[in-house]
Coordinates of C-alpha atoms in Angstrom, one line a residue:
X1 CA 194.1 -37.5 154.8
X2 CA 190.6 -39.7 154.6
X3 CA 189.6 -40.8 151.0
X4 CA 186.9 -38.3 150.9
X5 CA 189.4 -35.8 150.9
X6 CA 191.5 -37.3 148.9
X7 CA 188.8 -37.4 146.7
X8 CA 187.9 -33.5 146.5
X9 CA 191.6 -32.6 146.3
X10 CA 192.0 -34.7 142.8
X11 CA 188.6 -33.4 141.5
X12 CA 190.1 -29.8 142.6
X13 CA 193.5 -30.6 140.8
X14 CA 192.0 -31.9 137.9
X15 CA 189.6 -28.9 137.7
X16 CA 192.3 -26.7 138.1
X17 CA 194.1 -28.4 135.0
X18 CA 191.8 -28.1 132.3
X19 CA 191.2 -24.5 133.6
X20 CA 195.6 -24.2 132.8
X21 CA 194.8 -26.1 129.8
X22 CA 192.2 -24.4 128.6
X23 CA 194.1 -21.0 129.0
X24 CA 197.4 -21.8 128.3
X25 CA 199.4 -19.3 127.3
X26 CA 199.2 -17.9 123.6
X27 CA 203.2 -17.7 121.9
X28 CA 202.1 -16.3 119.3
X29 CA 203.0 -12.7 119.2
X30 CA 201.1 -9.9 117.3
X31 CA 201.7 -6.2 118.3
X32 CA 200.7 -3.1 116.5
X33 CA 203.4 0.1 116.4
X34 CA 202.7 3.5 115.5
X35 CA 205.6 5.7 113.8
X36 CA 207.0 8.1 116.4
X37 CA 208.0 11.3 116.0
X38 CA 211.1 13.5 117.7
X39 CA 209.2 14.3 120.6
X40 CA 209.6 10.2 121.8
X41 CA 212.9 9.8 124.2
X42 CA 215.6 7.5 122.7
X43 CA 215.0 4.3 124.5
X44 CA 211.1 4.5 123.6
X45 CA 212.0 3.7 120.1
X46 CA 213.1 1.2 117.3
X47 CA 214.9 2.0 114.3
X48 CA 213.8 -0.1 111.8
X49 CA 215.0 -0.1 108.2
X50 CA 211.7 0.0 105.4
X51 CA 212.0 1.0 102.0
X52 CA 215.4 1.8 101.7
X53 CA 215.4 4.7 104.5
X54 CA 215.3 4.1 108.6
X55 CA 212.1 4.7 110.2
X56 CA 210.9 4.9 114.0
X57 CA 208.2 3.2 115.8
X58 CA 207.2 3.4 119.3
X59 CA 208.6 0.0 121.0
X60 CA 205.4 0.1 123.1
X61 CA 202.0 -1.3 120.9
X62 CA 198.9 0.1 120.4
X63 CA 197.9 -3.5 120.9
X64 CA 198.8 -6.8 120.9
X65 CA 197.3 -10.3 120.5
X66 CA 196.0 -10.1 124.0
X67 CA 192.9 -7.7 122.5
X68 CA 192.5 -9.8 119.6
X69 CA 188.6 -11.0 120.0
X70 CA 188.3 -12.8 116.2
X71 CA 189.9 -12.4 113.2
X72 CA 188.9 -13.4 109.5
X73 CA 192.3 -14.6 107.4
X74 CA 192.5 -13.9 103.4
X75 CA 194.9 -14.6 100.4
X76 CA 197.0 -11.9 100.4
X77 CA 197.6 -10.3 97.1
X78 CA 201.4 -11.3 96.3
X79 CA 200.1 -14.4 96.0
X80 CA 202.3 -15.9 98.5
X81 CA 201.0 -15.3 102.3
X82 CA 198.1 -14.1 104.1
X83 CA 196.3 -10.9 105.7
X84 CA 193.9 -11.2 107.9
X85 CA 190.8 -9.1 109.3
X86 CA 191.5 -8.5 113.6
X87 CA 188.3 -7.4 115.6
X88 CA 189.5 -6.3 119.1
X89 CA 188.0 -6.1 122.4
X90 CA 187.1 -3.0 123.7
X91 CA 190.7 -2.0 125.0
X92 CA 191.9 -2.5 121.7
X93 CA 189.1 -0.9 120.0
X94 CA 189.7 2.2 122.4
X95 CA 193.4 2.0 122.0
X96 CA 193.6 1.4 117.5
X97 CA 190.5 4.6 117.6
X98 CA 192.7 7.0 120.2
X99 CA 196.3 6.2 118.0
X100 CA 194.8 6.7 115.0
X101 CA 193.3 9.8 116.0
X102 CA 196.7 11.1 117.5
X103 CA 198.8 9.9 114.7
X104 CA 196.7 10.7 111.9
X105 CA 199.0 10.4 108.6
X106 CA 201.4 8.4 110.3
X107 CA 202.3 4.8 109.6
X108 CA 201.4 1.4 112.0
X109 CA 203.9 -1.4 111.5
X110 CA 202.5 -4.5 112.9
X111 CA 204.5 -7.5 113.9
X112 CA 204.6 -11.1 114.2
X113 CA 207.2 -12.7 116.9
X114 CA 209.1 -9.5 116.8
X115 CA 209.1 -9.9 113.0
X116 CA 208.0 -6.7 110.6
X117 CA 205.0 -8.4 107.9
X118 CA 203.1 -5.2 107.5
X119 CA 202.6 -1.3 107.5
X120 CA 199.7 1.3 106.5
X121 CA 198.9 4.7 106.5
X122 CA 196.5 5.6 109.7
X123 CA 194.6 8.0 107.2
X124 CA 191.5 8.3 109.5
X125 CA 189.8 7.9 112.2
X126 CA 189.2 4.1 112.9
X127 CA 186.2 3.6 115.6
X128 CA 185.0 -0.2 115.1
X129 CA 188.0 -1.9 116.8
X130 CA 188.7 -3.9 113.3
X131 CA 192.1 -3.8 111.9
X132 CA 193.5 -5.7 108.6
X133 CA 196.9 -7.0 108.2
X134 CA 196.9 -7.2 104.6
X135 CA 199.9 -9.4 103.9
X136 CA 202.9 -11.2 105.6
X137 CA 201.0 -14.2 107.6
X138 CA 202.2 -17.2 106.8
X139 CA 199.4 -20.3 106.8
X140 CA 201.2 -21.8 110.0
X141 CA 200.5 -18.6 111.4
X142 CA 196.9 -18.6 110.3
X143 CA 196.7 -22.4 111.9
X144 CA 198.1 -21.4 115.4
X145 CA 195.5 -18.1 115.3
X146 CA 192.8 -20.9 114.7
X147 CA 193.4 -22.3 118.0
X148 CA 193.1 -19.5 120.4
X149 CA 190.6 -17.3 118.4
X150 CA 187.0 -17.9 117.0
X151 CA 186.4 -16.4 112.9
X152 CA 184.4 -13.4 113.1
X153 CA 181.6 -14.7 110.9
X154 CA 180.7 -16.9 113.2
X155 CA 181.3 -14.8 116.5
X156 CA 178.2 -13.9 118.6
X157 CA 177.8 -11.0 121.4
X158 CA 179.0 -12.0 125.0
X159 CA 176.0 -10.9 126.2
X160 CA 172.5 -11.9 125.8
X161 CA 171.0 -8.3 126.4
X162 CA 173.1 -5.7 124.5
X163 CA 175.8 -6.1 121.2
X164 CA 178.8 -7.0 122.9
X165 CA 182.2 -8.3 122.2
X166 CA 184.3 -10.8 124.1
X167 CA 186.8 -9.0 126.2
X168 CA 187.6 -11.3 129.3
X169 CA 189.8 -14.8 128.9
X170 CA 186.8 -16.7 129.9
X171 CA 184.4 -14.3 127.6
X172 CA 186.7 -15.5 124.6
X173 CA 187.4 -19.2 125.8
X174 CA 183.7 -19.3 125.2
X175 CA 183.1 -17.5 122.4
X176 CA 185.4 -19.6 120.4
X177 CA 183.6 -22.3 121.3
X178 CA 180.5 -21.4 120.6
X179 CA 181.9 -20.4 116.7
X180 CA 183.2 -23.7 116.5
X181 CA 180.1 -25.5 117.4
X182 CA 178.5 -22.7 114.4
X183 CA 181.1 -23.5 111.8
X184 CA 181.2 -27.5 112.4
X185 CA 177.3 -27.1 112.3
X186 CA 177.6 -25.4 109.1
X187 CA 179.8 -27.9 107.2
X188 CA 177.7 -30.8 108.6
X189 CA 174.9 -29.0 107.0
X190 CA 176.8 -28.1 103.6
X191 CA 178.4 -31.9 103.8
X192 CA 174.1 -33.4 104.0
X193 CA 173.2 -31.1 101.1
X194 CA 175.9 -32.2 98.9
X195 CA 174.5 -36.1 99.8
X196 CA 170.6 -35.1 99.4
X197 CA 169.9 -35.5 102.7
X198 CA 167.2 -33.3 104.6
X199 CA 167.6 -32.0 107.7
X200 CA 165.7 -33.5 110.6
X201 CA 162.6 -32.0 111.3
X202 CA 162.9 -29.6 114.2
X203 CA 161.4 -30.8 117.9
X204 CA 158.3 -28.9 119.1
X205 CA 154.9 -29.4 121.1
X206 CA 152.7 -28.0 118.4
X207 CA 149.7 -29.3 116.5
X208 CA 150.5 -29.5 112.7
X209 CA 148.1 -27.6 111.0
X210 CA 148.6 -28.9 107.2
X211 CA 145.3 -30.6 106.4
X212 CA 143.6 -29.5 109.6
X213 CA 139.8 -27.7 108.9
X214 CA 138.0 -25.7 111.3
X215 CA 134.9 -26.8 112.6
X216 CA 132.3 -25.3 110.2
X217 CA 134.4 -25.5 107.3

């Protein structure tokens, strides 16, 4: 092998990992399990004890972290953990609308690493793909979400024609970094106007017009 080839294979290799890198797998585990019924075979189900009584849930989810396009974290109100605010991709928005359409008045038990945090009434119909987990997170959990997903106040659509959410690895690789680059803009900002400082003016071609008179004037 020449050192020109050489050379293209280690700028392949290294491409290839950051592109491992960058998508490395996610261990965190977050999957969404609507009650079942008597209709649901045996080995479909988990028996779970809740409140004193034993209650069923469908072992496969409605969704899991995989759909997860942003998510917005909150004190929980026991004053001890966290909930947080999921907005899924469109297969999770399609799933969380059909299961809550088909299980209306049942219960959704969501899960952290195979762990039971929290469970609420599917009541209606839920059609904008955004689903709160209103207690059981722990802040380490909050940390790891950090890293793999982008808050939802600073998402923006993954297309530069219509309102769309990320769906695709690569669609939510990028929009992460994009809300990062929004929210470390925003502190710098919040960081100069606690010091006094003004922004810089922005960059542009035109004339300045404070001052100017027109001829005849």
């Amino acid at each position: 092998m020449n050192r020109s080839s050489l050379a293209v294979l280690m700028l392949t290799l290294s491409g290839l990992l950051v592109s491992c890198d960058n998508f490395r797998e996610n261990k965190l585990l977050i999957t969404a399990h609507v009650q079942s019924d008597a209709i649901e075979h045996p080995s479909e189900i988990m028996r779970l004890p809740i409140g004193g009584q034993e209650m069923r849930f469908k072992k496969i989810p409605e969704f899991s972290q995989r759909s997860i396009s942003g998510f917005e974290p909150f004190p929980a109100e026991d004053g001890q953990s966290y909930g947080v605010l999921l907005q899924l991709d469109t297969k999770g928005r399609n799933s969380l609308e059909l299961a809550s359409r088909m299980s209306h008045g049942m219960a959704m038990l969501t899960m952290v690493n195979a762990l039971p945090v929290d469970m609420v009434e599917l009541d209606q119909p839920i059609t904008d793909g955004r689903f709160t987990i209103w207690r059981g997170l722990s802040k380490e959990t909050i940390d790891k979400m950090d890293k793999f997903y982008p808050r939802i106040k600073y998402m923006k659509s993954s297309s530069r024609w219509m309102d769309m959410l990320p769906s695709t690895d690569k669609e939510k690789l990028n929009s992460r970094r994009v809300a990062k680059e929004a929210e470390a803009a925003e502190k710098a900002a919040a960081r100069a106007k606690e010091r006094g400082a003004l922004p810089p003016a922005p960059k542009t071609k035109d004339i300045p017009l404070e001052g100017y008179k027109l001829p005849g004037t």
